[in-house]
Coordinates of C-alpha atoms in Angstrom, one line a residue:
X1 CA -11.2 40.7 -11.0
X2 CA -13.3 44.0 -11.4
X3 CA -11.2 46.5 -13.3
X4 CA -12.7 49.2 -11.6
X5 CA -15.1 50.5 -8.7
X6 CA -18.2 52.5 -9.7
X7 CA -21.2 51.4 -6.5
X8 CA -20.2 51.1 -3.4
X9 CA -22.3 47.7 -3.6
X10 CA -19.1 46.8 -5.9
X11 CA -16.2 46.7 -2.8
X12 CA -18.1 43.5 -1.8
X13 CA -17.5 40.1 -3.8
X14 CA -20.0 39.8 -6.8
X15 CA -21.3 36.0 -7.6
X16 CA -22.1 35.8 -11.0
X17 CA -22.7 32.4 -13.7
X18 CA -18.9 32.5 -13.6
X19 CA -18.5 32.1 -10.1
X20 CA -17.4 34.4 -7.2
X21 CA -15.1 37.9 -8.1
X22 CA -13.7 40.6 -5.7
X23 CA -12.1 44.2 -6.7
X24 CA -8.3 44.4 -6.2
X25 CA -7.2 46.0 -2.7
X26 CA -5.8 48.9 -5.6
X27 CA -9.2 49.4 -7.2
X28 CA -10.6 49.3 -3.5
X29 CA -8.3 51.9 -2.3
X30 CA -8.6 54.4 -5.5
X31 CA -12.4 54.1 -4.7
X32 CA -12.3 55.2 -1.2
X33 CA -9.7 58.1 -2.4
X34 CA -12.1 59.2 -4.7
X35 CA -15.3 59.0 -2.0
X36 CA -13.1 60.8 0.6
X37 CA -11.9 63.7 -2.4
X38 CA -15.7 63.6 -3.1
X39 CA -16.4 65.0 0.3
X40 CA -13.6 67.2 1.2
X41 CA -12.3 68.2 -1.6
X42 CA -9.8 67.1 -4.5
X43 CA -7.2 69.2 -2.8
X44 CA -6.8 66.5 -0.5
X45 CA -3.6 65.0 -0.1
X46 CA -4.0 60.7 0.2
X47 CA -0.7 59.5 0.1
X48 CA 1.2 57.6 2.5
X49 CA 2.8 60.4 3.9
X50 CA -0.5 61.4 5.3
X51 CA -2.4 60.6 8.4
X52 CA -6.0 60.6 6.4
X53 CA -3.9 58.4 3.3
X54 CA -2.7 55.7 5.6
X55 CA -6.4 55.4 7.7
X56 CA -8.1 54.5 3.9
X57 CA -5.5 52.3 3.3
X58 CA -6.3 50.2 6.5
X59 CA -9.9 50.2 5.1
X60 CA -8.9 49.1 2.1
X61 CA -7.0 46.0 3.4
X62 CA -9.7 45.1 5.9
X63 CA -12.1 45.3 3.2
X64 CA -10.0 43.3 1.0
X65 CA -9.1 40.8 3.7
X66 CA -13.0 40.3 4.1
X67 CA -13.9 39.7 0.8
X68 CA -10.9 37.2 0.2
X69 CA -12.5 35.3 3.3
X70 CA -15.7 35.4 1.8
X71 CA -14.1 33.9 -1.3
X72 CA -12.2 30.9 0.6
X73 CA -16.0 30.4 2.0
X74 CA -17.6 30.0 -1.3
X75 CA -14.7 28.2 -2.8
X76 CA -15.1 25.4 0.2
X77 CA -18.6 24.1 -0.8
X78 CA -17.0 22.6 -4.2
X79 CA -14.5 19.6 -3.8
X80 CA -12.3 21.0 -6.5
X81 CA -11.6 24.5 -4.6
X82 CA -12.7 23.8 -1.1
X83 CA -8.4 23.2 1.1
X84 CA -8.0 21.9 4.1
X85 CA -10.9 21.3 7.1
X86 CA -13.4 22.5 4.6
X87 CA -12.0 19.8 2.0
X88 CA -11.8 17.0 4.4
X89 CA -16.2 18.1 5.2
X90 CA -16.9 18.8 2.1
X91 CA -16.4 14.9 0.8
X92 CA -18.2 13.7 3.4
X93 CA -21.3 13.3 1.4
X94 CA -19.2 11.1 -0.9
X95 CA -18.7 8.7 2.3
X96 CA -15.0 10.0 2.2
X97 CA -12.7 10.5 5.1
X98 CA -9.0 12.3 4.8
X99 CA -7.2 9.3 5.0
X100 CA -4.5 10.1 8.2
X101 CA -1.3 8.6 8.1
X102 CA -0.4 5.2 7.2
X103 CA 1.2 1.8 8.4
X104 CA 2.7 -0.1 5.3
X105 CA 0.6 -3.4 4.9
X106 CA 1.7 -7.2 3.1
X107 CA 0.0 -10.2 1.9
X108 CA 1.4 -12.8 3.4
X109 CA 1.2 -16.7 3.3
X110 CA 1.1 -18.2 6.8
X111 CA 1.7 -21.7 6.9
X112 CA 0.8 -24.3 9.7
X113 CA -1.9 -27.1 11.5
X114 CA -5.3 -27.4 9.8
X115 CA -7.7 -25.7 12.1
X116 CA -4.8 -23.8 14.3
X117 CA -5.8 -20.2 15.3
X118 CA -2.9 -17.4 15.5
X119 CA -4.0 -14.9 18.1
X120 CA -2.7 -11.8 17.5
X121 CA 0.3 -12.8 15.8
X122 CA 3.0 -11.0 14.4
X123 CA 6.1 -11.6 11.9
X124 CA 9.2 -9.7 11.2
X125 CA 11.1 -8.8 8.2
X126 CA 14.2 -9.6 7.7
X127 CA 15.6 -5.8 6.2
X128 CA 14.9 -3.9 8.6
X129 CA 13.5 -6.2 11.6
X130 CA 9.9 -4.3 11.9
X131 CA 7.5 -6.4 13.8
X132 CA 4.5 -6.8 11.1
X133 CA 0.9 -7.3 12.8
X134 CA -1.4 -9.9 11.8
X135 CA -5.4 -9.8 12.1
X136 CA -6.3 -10.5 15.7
X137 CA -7.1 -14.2 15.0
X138 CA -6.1 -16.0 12.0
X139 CA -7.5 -20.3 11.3
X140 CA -5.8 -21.8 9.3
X141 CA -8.1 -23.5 6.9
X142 CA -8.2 -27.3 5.2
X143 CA -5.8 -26.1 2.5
X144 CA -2.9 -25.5 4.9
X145 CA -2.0 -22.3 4.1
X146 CA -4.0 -18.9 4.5
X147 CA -3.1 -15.0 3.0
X148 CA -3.9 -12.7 5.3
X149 CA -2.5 -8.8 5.6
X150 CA 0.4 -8.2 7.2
X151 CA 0.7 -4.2 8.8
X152 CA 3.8 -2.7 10.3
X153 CA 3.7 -1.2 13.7
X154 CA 5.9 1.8 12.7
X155 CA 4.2 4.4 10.6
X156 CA 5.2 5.4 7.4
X157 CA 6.8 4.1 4.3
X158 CA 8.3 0.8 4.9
X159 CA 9.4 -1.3 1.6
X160 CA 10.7 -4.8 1.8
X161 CA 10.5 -6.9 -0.7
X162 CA 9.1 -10.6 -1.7
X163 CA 10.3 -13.1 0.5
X164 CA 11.4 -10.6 3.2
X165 CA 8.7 -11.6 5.7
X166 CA 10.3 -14.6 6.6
X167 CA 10.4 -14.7 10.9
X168 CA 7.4 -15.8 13.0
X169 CA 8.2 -12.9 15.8
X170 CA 5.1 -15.0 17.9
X171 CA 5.7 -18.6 17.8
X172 CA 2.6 -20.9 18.0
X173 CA 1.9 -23.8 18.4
X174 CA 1.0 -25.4 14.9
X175 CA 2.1 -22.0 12.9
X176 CA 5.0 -23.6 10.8
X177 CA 6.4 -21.2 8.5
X178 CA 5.4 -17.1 6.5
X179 CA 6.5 -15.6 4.0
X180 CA 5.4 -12.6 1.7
X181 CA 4.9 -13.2 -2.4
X182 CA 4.3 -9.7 -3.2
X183 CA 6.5 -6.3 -1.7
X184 CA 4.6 -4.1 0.7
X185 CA 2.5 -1.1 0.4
X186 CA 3.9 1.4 1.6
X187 CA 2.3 3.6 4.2
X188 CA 1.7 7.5 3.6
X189 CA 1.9 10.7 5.4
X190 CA -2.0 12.1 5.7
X191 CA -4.0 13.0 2.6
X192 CA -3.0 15.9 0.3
X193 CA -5.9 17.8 -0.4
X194 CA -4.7 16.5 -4.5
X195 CA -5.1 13.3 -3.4
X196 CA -7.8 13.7 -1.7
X197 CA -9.7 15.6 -4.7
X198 CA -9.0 12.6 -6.7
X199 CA -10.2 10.1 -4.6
X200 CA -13.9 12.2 -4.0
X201 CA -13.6 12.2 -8.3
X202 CA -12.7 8.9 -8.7
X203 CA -15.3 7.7 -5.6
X204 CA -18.9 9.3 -7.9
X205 CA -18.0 6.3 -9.8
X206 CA -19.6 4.2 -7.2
X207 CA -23.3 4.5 -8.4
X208 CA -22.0 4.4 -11.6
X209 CA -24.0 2.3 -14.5
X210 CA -20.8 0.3 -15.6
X211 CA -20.0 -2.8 -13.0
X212 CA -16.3 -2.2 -13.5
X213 CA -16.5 1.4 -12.6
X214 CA -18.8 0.8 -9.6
X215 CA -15.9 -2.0 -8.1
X216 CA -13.1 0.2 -8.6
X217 CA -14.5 3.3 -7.0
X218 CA -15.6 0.4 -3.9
X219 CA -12.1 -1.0 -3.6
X220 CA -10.8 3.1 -4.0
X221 CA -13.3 4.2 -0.6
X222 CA -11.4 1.3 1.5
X223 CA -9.0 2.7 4.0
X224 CA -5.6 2.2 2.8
X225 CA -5.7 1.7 -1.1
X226 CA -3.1 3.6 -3.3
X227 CA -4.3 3.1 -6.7
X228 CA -6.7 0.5 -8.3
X229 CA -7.0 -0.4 -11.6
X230 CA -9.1 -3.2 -13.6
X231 CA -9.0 -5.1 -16.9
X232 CA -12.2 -7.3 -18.4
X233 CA -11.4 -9.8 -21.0
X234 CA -15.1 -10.9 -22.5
X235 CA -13.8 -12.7 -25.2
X236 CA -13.3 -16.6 -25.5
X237 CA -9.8 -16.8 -25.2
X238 CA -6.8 -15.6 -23.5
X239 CA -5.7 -11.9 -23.9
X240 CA -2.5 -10.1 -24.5
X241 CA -2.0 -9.4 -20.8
X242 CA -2.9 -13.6 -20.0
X243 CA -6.4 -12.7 -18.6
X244 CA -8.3 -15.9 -18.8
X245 CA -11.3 -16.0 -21.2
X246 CA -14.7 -14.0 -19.5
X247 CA -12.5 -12.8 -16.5
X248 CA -11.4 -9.9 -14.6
X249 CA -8.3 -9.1 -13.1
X250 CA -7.7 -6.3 -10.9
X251 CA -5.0 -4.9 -9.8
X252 CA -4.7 -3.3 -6.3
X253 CA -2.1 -1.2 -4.5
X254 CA -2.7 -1.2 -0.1
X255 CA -5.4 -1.9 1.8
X256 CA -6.5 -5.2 3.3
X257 CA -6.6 -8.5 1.2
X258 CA -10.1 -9.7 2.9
X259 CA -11.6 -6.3 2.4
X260 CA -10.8 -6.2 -1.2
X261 CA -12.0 -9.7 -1.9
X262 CA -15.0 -8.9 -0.4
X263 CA -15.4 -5.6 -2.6
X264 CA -14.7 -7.6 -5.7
X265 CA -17.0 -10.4 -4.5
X266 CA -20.2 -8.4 -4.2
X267 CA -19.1 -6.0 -7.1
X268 CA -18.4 -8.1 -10.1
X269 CA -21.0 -9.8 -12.6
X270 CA -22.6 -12.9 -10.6
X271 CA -20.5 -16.1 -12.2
X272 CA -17.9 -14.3 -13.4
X273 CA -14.6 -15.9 -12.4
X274 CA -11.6 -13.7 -11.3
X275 CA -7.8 -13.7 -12.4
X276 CA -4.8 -12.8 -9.8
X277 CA -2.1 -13.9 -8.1
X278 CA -3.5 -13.3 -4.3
X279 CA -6.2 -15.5 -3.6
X280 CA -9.1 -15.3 -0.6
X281 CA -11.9 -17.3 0.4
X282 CA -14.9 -15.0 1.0
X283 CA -17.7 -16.6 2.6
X284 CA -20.7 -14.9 1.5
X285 CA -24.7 -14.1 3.3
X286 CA -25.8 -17.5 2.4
X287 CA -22.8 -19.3 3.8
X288 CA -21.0 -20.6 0.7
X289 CA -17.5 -20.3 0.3
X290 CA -16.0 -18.2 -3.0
X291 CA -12.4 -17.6 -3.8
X292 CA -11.4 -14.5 -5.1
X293 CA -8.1 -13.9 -7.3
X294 CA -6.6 -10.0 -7.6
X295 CA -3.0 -8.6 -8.1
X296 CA -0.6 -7.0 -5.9
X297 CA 1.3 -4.8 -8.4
X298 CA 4.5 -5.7 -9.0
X299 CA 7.2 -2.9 -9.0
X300 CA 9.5 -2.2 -11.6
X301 CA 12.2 0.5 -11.6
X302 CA 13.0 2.9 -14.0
X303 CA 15.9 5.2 -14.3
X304 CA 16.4 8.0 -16.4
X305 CA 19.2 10.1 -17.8
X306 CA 18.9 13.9 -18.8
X307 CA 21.2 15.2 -20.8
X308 CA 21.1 19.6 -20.6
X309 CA 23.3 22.4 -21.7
X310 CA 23.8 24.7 -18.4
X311 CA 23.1 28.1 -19.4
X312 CA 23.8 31.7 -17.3
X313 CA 22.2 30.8 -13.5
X314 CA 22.1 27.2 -13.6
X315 CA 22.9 25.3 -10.5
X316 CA 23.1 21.8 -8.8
X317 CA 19.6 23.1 -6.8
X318 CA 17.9 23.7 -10.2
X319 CA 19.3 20.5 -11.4
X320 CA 17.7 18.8 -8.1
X321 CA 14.4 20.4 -8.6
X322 CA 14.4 18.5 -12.3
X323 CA 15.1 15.4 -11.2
X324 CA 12.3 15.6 -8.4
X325 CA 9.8 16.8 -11.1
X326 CA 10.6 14.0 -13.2
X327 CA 10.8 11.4 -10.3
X328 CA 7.4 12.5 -9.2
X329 CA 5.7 12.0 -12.3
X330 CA 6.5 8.7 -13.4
X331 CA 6.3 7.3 -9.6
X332 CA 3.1 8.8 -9.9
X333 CA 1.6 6.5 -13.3
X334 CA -0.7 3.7 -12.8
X335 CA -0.2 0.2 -13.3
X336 CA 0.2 -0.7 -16.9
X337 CA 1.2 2.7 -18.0
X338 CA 3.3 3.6 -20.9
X339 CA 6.3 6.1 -20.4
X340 CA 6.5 8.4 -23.5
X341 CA 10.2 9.7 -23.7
X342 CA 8.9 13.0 -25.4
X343 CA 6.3 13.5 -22.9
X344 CA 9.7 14.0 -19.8
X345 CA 10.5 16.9 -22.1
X346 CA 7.3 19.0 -19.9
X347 CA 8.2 17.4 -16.9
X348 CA 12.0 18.0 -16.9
X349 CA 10.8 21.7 -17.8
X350 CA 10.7 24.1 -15.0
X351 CA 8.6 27.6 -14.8
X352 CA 10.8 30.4 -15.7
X353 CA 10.7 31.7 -12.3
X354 CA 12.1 28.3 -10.7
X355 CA 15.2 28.4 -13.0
X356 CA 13.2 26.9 -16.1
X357 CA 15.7 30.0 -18.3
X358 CA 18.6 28.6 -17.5
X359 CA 19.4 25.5 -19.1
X360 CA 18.2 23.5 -22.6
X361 CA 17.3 20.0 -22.3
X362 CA 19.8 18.1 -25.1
X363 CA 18.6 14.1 -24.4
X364 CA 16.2 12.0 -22.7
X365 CA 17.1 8.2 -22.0
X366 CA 15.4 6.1 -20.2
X367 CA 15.5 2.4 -18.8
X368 CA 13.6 -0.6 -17.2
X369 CA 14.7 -2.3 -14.1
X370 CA 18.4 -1.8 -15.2
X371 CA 18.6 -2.7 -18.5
X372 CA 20.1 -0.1 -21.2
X373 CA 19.7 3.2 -21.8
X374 CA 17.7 4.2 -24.6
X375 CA 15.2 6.9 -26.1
X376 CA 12.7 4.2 -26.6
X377 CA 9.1 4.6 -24.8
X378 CA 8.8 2.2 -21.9
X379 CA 5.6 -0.3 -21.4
X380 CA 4.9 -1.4 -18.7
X381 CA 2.7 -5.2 -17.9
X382 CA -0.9 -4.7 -16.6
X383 CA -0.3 -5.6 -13.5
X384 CA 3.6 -3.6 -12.8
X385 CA 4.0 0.2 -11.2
X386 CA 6.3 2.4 -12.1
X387 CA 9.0 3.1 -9.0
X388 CA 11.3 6.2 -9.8
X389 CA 13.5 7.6 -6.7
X390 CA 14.8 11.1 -7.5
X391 CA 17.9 8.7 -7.2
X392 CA 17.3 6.9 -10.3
X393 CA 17.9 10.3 -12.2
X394 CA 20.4 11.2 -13.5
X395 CA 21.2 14.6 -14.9
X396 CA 24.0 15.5 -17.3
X397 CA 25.0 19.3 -17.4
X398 CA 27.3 20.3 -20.0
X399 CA 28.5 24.1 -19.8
X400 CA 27.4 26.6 -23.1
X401 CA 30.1 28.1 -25.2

């Protein structure tokens, strides 16, 4: 901000190594006093009680309102300021889209006659009874068995886990049995423009000189994927997380089976085998057939327990807004993460001016997939995302003396 107006060239926006800067509507207003006083005299009353007061002050905010437009059109040329429309056109020339609203999506196993095709077939769960879409035609190939993806035909976040895909909703002749071995993605409401951001990041990666970095930020720019992470084990034996020697496992969260095996196949180092529990046979341009092993993350569930001394102002609503910050980060880790206890003290911290002055923060406990409370850190496998419903906190408030 300029702390003052000298030049009349200075009530426009100045672009400088720094980036883009615009006087104050206060500095903008003073200056326009002191032209107008500069003409008819410092006798001049400007205040609001005056006709000739009120008519700069409309100047000022137009002028202000123009150079803050002017601002919002330089900020939309970057992908880390640009909001919105000019967002969504900006990451274009990454090959992005704003990703609109989502189905949830689920590997599932279908079952039946060597050679059978399922035409647009469908399943249903057996939580909540969604009918779950298939791909328009699904063979059944020589093994018997076949994953394909699953999608629900209600948008939004449906969750049901393994096993729950269990009802053929379109019989067929030859289609014996489905089921699902991993829980569902769940679907999303459209793109934040923080998520977005991210993805544009995470998506340079693509022409990227590292062949793991290139595959992830492939799999990321598929319609669908949540997160995505890899691991390489390029030594002779097995590793701490079971990654079979020279492998790679990756671990994906949404999006389609086929098109991730088919990222993965043309993406990783030529004869290097893969390591997963979903498995797909890619056929590739020279008409050979490869199969292709990633993860679907397992879920586990963490609950926490905040233990705070309720000082003049608290209330239930600030004790709400904790849990949700909390919640939100941890649901928001990667697969494989690590939850530090001492690092829930900044999230389970509000700003002052949210109610972060009225309470103290005594204890932190936390705990995995029900198991006891403690103030140990929390590790999670490789292949496992963290799942924290504002639900799964708990918060303790304890009045002050």
């Amino acid at each position: 901000m300029m702390a003052s107006i000298s030049d009349v060239s200075q009530l426009a926006c100045t672009v400088s190594a720094t980036g883009i800067s615009a006087p104050s509507y206060a500095d903008v207003l003073a200056y326009l006093q002191s032209a107008y006083q500069g003409i008819y005299g410092s006798d001049v009353v400007l205040d609001n009680s005056t006709q000739d007061g009120q008519w700069l002050g409309i100047l000022a905010q137009a002028i202000t309102a123009s150079n803050a437009s002017m601002i919002a059109a330089f900020n939309s040329f970057s992908p880390a300021t640009a909001q919105g429309t000019a967002l969504s056109s900006v990451v274009k020339i990454n090959g992005l889209a704003r990703a609109a609203a989502s189905y949830s999506s689920c590997d599932v196993v279908i079952t039946g006659t060597v050679g059978r095709t399922i035409t647009n077939g469908s399943v249903r769960d057996t939580v909540y009874g969604y009918i779950w879409s298939l791909p328009a035609s699904v063979v059944i190939p020589a093994a018997g068995s076949i994953t394909v993806t699953a999608t629900c035909t209600t948008i939004g976040s449906v969750l049901v886990g393994i096993g729950s895909l269990t009802v053929i909703n379109t019989p067929t002749l030859g289609w014996t049995s489905v089921t699902n071995a991993s829980a569902s993605a769940p679907g999303s409401p459209v793109q934040s423009d923080a998520s977005l951001r991210q993805q544009q990041s995470e998506s340079t990666m693509l022409p990227s000189q590292t062949i793991m970095d290139g595959l992830l930020g492939a799999i990321l720019a598929l319609p669908g994927v949540n997160s995505a992470e890899g691991y390489e084990n390029d030594t002779n034996v097995t590793d701490a997380n079971g990654i079979p020697p020279n492998s790679i496992a990756i671990i994906v969260d949404g999006g389609d089976a086929t098109q991730i095996a088919t990222v993965i196949a043309n993406k990783k180092t030529m004869g290097t085998p893969t390591y997963g529990t979903t498995t797909e046979t890619i056929t590739d341009s020279a008409g050979n057939s490869r199969t292709i092993n990633f993860f679907r993350p397992t879920v586990d569930a963490i609950t926490v327990q905040l233990g705070l001394l309720a000082l003049s102002g608290y209330t239930d609503a600030i004790g709400s807004a904790i849990a949700a910050q909390v919640a939100a980060y941890i649901s928001g880790l990667p697969a494989g993460s690590t939850i530090y206890t001492t690092r829930l003290y900044a999230q389970a911290t509000l700003p002052n001016a949210e109610g972060g002055l009225t309470y103290d923060l005594t204890s932190i406990q936390m705990a995995l997939n029900g198991g006891t409370m403690s103030t140990n850190n929390i590790v999670l496998p490789f292949n496992a995302l963290p799942s924290c419903p504002v639900s799964n906190v708990t918060i303790t408030a304890t009045g002050s003396s």
